[in-house]
Coordinates of C-alpha atoms and ligand atoms in Angstrom, one line a residue:
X1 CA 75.7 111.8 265.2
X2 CA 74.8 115.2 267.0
X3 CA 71.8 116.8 266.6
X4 CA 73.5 120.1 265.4
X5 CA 75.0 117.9 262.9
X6 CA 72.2 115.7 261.9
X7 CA 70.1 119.5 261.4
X8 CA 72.8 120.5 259.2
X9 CA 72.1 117.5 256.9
X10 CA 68.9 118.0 257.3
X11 CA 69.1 121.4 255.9
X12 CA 71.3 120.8 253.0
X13 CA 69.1 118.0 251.9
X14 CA 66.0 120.0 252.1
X15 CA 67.6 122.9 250.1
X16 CA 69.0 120.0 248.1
X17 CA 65.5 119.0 247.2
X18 CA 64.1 122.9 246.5
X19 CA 67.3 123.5 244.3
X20 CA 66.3 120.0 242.2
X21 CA 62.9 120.7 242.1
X22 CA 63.6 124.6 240.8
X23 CA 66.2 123.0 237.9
X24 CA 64.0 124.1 235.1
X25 CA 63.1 127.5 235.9
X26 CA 66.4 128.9 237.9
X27 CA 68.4 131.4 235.8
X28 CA 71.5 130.3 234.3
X29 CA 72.9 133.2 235.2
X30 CA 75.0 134.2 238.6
X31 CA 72.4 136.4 240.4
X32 CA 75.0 137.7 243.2
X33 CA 77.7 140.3 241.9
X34 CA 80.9 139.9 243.4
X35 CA 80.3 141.9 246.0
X36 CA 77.3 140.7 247.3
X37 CA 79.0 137.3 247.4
X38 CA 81.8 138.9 249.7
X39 CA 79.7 140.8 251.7
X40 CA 77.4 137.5 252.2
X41 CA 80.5 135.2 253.4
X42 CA 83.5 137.3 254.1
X43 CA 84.1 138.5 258.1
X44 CA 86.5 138.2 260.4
X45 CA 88.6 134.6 261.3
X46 CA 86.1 133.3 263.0
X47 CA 87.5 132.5 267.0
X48 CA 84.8 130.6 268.0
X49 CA 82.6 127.9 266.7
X50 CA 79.1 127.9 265.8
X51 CA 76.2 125.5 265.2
X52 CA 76.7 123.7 262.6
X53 CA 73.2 123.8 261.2
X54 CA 73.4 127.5 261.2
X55 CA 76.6 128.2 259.6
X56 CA 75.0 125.5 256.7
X57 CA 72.1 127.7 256.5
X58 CA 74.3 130.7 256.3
X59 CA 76.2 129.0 253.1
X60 CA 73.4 128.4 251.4
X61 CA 71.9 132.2 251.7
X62 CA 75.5 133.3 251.2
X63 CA 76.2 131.2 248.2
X64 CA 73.4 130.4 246.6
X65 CA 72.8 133.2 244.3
X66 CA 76.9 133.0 243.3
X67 CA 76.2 129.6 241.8
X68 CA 76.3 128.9 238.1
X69 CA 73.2 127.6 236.6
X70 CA 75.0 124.9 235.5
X71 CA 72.7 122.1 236.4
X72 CA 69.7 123.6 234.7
X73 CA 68.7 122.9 230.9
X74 CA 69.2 126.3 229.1
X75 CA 73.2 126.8 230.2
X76 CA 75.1 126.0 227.3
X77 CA 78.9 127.7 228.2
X78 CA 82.2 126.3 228.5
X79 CA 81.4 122.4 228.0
X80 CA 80.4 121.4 231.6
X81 CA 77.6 118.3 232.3
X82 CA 74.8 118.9 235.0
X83 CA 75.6 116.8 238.1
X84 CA 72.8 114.2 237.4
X85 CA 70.9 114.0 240.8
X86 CA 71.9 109.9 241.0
X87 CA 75.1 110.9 240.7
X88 CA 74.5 113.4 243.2
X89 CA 73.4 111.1 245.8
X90 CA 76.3 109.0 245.7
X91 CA 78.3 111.5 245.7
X92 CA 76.7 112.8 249.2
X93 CA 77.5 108.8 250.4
X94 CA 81.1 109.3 249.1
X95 CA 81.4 112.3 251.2
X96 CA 79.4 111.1 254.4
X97 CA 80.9 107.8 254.0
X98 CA 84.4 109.7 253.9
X99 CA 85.9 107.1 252.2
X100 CA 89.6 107.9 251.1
X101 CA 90.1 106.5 247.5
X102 CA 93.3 106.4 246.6
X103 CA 93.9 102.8 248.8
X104 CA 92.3 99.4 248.3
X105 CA 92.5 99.5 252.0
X106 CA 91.2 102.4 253.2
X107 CA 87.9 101.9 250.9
X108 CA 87.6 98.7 249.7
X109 CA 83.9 99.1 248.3
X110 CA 85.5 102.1 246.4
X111 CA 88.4 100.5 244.6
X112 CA 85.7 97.5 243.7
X113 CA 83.2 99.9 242.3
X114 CA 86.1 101.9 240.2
X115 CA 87.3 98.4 239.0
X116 CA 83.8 97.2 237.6
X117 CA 83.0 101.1 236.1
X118 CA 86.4 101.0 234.9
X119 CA 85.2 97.6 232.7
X120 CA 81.7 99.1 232.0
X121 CA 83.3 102.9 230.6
X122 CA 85.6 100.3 228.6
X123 CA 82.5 98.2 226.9
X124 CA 80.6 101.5 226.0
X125 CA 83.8 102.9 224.5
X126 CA 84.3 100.5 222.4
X127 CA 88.0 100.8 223.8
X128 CA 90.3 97.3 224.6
X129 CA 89.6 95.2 227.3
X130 CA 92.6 95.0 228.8
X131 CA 93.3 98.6 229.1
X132 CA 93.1 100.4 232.7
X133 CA 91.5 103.0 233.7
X134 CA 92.7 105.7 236.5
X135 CA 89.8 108.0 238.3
X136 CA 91.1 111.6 238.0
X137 CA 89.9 115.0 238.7
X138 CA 89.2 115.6 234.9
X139 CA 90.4 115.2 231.2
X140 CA 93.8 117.5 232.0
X141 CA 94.9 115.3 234.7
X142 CA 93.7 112.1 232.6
X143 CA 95.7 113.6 229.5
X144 CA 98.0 114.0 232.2
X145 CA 98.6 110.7 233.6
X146 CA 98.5 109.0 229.9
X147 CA 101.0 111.3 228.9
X148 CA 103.0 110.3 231.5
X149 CA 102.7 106.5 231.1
X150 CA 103.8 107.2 227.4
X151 CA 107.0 109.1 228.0
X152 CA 107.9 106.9 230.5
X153 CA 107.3 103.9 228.7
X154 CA 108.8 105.4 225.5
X155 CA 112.1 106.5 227.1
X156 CA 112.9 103.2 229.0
X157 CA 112.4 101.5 225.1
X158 CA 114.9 104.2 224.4
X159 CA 117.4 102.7 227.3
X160 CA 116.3 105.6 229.8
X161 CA 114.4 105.2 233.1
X162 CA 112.9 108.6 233.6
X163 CA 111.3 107.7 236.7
X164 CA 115.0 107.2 238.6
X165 CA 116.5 109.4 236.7
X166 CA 114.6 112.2 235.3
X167 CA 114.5 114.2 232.0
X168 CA 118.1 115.6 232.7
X169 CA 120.0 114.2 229.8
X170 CA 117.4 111.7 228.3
X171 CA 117.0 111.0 224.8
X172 CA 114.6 113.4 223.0
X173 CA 110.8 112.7 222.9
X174 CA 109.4 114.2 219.6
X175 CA 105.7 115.2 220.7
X176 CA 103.4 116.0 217.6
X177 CA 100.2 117.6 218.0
X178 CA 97.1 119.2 216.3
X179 CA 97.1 122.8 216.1
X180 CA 93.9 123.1 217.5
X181 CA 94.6 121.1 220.6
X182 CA 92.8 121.8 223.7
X183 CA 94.5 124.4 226.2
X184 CA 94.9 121.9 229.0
X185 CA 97.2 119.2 226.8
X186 CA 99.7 121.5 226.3
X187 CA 99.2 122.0 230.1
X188 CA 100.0 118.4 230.6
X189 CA 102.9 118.8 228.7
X190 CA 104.1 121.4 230.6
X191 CA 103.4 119.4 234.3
X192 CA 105.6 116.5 232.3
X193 CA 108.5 118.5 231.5
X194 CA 108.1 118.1 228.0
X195 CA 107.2 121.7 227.2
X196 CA 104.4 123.4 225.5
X197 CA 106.5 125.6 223.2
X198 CA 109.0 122.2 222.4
X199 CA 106.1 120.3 220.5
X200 CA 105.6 120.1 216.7
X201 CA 102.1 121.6 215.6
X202 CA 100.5 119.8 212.9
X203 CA 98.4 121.4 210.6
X204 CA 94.5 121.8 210.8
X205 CA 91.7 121.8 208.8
X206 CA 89.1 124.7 208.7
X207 CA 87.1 122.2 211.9
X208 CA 90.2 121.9 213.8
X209 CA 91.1 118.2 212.7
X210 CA 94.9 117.0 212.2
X211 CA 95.9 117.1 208.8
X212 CA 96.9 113.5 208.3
X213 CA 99.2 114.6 205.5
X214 CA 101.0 117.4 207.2
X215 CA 100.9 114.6 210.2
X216 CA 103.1 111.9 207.5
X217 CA 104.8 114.9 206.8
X218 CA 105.8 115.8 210.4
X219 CA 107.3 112.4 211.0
X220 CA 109.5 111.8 208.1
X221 CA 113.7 111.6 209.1
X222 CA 115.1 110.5 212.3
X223 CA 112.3 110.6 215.3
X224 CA 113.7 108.6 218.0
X225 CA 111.0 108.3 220.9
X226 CA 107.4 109.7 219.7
X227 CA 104.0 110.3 220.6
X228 CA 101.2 111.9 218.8
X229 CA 98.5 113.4 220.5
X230 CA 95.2 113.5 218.5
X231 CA 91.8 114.8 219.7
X232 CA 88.1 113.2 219.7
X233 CA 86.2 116.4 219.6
X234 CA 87.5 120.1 219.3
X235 CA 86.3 122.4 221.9
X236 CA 84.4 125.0 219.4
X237 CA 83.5 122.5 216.3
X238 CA 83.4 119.1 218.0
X239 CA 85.3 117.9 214.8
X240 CA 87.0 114.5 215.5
X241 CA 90.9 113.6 214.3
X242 CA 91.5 111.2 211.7
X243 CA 92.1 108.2 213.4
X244 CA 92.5 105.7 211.6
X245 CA 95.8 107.4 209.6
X246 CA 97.3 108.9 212.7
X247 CA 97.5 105.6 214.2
X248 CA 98.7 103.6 211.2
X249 CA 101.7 106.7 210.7
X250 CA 102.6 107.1 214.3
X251 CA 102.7 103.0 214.6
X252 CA 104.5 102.7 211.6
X253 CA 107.6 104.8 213.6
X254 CA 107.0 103.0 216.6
X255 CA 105.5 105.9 218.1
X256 CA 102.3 106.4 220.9
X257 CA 98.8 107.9 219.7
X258 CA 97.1 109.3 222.8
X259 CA 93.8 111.0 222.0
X260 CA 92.4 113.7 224.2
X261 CA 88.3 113.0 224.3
X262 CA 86.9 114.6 227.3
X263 CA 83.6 114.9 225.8
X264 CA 84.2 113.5 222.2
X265 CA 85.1 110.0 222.9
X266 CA 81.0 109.3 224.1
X267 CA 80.1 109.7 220.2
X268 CA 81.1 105.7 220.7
X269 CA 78.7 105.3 222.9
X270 CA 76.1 106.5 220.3
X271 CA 75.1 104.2 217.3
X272 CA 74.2 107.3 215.2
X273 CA 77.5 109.0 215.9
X274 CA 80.5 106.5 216.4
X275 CA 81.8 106.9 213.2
X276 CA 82.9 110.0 214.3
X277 CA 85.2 108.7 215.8
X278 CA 86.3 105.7 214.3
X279 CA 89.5 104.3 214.7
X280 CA 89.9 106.4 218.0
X281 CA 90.2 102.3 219.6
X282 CA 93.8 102.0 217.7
X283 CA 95.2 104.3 220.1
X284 CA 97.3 103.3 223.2
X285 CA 96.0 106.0 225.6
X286 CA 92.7 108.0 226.3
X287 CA 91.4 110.8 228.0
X288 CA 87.7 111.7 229.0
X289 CA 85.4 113.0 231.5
X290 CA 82.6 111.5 234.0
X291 CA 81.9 115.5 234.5
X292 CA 80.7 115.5 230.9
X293 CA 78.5 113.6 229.3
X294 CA 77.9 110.9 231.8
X295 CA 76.8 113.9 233.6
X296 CA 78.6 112.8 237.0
X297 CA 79.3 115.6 239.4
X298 CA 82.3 117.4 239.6
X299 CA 84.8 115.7 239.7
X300 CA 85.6 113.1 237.5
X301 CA 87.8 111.9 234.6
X302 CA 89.3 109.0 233.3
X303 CA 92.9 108.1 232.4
X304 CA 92.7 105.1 230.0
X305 CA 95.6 103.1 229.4
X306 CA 96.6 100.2 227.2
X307 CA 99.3 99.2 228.3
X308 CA 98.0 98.5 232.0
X309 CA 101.9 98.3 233.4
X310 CA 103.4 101.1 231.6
X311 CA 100.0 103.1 233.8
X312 CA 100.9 101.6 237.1
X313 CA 104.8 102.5 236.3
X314 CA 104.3 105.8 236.0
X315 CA 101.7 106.3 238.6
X316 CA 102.4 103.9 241.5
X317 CA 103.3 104.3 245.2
X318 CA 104.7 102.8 247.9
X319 CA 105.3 102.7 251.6
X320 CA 106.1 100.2 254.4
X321 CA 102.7 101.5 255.9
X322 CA 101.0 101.6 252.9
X323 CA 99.7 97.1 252.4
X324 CA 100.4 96.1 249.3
X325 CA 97.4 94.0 247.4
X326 CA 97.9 90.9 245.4
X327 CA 97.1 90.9 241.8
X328 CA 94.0 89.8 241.6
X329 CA 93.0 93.1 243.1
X330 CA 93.1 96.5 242.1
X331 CA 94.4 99.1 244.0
X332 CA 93.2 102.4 242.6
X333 CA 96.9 104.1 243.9
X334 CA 98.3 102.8 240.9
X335 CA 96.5 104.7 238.4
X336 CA 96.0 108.3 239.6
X337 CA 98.7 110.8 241.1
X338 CA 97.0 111.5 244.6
X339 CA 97.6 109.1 247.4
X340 CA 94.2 111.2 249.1
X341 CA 91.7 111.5 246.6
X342 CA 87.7 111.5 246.1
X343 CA 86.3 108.2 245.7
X344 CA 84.5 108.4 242.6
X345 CA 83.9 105.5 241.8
X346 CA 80.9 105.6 243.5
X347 CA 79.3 108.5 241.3
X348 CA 80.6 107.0 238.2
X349 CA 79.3 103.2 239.3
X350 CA 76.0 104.8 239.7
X351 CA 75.7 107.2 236.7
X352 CA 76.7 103.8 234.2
X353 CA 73.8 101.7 236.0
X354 CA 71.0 104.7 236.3
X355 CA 71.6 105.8 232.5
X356 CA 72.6 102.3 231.3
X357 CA 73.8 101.8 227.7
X358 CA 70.9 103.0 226.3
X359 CA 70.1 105.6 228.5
X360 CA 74.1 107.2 227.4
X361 CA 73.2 106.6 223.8
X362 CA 70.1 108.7 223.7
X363 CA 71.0 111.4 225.4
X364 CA 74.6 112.0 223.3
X365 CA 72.3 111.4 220.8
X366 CA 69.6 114.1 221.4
X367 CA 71.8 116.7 222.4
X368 CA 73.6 116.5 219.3
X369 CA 70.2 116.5 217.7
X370 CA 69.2 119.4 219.8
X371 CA 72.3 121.0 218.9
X372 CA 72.0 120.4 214.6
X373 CA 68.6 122.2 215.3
X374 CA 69.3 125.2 217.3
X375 CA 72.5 125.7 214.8
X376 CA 69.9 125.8 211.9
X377 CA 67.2 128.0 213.0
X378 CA 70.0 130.4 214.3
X379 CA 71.7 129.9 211.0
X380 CA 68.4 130.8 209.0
X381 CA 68.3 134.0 210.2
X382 CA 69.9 136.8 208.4
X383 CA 73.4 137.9 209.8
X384 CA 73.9 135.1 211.6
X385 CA 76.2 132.9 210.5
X386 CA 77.6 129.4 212.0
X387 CA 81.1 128.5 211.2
X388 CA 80.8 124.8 211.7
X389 CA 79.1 121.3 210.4
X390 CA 77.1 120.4 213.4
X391 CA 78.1 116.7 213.4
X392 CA 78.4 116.7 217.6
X393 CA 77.0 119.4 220.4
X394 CA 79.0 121.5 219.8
X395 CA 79.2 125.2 217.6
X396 CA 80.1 128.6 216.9
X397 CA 78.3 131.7 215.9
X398 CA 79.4 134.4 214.1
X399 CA 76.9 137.6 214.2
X400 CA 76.6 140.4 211.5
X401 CA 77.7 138.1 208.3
X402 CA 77.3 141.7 206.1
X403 CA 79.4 143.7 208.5
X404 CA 82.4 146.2 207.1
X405 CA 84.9 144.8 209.0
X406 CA 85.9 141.5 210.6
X407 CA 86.5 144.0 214.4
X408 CA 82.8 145.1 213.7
X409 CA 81.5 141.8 213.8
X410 CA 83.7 140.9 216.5
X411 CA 82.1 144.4 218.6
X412 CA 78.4 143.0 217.3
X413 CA 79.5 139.4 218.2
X414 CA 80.2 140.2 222.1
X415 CA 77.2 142.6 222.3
X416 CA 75.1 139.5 221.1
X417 CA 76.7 137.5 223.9
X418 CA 76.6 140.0 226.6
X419 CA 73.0 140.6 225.6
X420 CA 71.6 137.2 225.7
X421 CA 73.5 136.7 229.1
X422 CA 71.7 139.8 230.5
X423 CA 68.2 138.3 229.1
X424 CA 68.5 135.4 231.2
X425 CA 67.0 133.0 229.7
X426 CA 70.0 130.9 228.4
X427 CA 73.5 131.2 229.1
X428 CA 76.2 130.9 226.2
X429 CA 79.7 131.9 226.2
X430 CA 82.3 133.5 223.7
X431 CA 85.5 132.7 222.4
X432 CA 88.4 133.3 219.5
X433 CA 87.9 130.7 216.4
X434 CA 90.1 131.7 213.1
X435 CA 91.3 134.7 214.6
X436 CA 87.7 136.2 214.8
X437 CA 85.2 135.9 218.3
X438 CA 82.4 133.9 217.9
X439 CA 79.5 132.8 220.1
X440 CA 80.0 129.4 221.4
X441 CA 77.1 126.8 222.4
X442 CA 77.5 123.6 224.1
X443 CA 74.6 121.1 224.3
X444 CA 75.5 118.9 226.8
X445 CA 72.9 119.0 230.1
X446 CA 70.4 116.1 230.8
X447 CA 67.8 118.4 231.6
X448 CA 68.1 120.5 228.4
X449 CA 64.7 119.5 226.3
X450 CA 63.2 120.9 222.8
X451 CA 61.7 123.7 224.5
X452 CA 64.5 124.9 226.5
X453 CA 66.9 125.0 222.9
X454 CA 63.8 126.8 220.9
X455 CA 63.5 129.2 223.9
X456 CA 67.6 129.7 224.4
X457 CA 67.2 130.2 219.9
X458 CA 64.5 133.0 220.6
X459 CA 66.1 134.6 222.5
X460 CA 69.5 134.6 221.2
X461 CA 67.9 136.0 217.8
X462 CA 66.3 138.6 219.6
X463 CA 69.7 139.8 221.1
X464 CA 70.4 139.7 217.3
X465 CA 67.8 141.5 216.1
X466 CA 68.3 144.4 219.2
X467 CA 72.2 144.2 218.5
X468 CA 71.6 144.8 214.6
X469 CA 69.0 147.5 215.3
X470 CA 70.0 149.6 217.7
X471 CA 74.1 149.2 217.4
X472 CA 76.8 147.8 219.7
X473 CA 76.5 150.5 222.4
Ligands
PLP1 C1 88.8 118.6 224.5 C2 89.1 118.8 225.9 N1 90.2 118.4 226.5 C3 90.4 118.6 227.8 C4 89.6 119.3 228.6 C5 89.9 119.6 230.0 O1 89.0 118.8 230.8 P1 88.7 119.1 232.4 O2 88.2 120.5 232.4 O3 87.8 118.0 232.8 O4 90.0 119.0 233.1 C6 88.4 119.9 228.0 C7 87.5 120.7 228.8 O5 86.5 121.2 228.3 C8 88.1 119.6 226.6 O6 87.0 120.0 226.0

């Protein structure tokens, strides 16, 4: 290696180091606005080059205060995991070792360590053994690729081969889904032809689970091909589909349960919290996230499939100059869309070993824990309501219980938000729930302790208490 480049390693591991060490006490806020960011790495096209270890120092000056404190333990938007440092160092071998994953080929060690985490995510799911598992960027491209296996699958039982053919004149696929689906299923459905708009919505309950009733009642008549699509953990409640009954009325009419669990589906992993979701095993397809709970870095999902050939039919690829393996090895190309991808089966390989069975357990369980304790000192303050059973990590807030109007408590509700974010010591994020905008919290970090959620609560209260005070403006 050069020495300019061998500096330039050099320097991003010894910022690496600094940033890991400073996890704890970094903002979780962007510090940069956005046009400090611009001003830090915008310029002209650069003609020529420069050293390599400069331009790394550069990036990290330039970028550095743009970065989310994701990683830290008081950042509790979105629903986003904090790149585990393990998983971090394999991921800098990944990179270095420039492995491309998509062939068994052109990274052996990679399609071996995606074939043995693929077995390992299976055990801790509690999901069937014979299923596969494809390595994806995240949960919409892993709701992606199941959804794909079942359509196809479902339309050459129907006498149609979508992949020669296409959707143009195939038989119908009735696709029924909960109404408080995540945003990016619907996205799949688009990227699959099968529409976001062309779907029937099934009924909710005041959590966001399917109604199993207005589910039986969905599939009565003439269905032809079908696949339901339930969830393992709603984005605001982290309320859990009823699994059992989906399963036993979509099997009944031959139909495909595919459940979405990008962050849900590791309450199996948890003694104290599998029965959540129960019954989620009696599906034929599943959806999660490395990037989540197992706290990989981004990115990394998985696209779990029962029906192993129905996967590879709908996902393979082949050229002359591509070798083809035998059976009794896998060849990751099979599972996932890209050709040229990431090989993350290094990151995931190493997360499962460092955290371990145990290790997975007790932290879904102690950030659902932490989560049931922040919701209840929050929720034993006056005006503050929260809209949910904390059964998982996830909840929403509703601020200024007494207000006139549901828009005031909306106005007071995003003046809580926008305080708490300027305070700095925690970050949470907003969001529509029942028509109304609520404050949404997301315990889902490794680092995140007791004292980080009792400081994130104080202050969140004291944005409250300023909010209720002194008035929205
Ligand atoms: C329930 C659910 N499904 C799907 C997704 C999309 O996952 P990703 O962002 O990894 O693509 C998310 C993301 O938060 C989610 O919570």
């Amino acid at each position: 290696m050069s020495d300019d480049g061998r500096a330039a390693l050099e320097r991003a591991y010894a910022h690496a180091l600094g940033f890991d060490e400073a996890r704890r006490s970094r903002s979780p806020n962007v510090l940069a606005g956005v046009e400090a960011l611009r001003a830090a790495l915008d310029g002209p096209t650069p003609e020529q080059g420069t050293s390599a270890a400069v331009v790394i120092d550069n990036l990290i000056r330039g970028a550095e205060p743009g970065v989310m404190g994701t990683t830290g333990g008081r950042f509790f938007g979105w629903v986003i995991g904090a790149s585990h440092p393990a998983g971090v160092a394999a991921d800098w071998l990944t990179s270095l070792w420039g492995q491309n994953g998509g062939s068994f080929y052109a990274a052996p060690a990679n399609a071996v360590a995606e074939q043995v985490a693929a077995r390992w995510l299976l055990d801790l799911l509690g999901l069937p053994p014979e299923s596969s598992v494809g390595f994806t960027t995240g949960a919409t491209m892993a709701n992606f690729v199941c959804l794909a296996a079942a359509r196809n699958k479902l339309l050459r039982e129907a006498g149609w081969d979508v992949e020669a053919d296409g959707l143009h004149g195939a038989p119908p696929l009735r696709v029924c889904i909960g109404d408080d689906a995540h945003a990016t299923v619907f996205s799949a459905l688009r990227y699959l032809g099968l529409g976001y708009r062309r779907v029937t919505r099934v009924a909710t309950d005041a959590a966001g689970r399917m109604d199993a009733s207005a589910l039986s009642d969905a599939l009565s008549g003439e269905l032809g091909p079908l696949v339901v699509i339930a969830q393992a953990g709603q984005i605001n409640t982290g309320a859990f589909d009823p699994f059992d009954e989906i399963a036993e009325l979509t099997h009944e009419c031959g139909g495909w349960v595919h459940v979405d669990g990008a962050f849900g589906l590791w309450a199996r992993t948890c003694p104290e919290r599998a029965a959540l979701a129960a019954g989620a095993e009696k599906a034929d397809s599943w959806a999660t996230d490395g990037h989540k709970w197992l706290q990989t870095p981004y990115d990394c999902g998985y696209a779990i499939v029962r029906d192993a050939q129905a996967h590879r039919e709908a996902m393979t690829v082949g050229a002359s100059y591509l070798p083809t393996t035998g059976e009794d090895i896998r060849d990751p190309l099979h599972f996932a869309p890209e050709l040229s991808r990431r090989a993350r089966g290094f990151a995931t390989w190493t997360m499962l070993r460092v955290l371990g069975r145990e290790g997975i357990a007790a932290m879904v369980g102690r950030h659902c824990a932490l989560a049931r304790r922040m919701a209840d000192r929050l929720a034993a303050e006056s005006g503050i309501e929260v809209l949910n059973d904390v059964e998982l990590n996830q909840f929403v807030v509703r601020f200024g219980a007494a207000a006139g109007s549901p828009e005031e408590g909306d106005a007071l509700t995003k003046a809580v938000i926008a305080r708490t974010q300027a305070a700095g010591v925690c970050y949470v994020g907003g969001g529509s729930w029942r028509e109304r905008w609520v404050m949404r919290v997301s315990v889902i970090s490794w680092p995140t302790t007791e004292a980080d959620v009792d400081m994130s609560t104080d202050s969140i209260i004291a944005a409250w208490r300023e909010v209720n005070e002194r008035g929205v403006g």
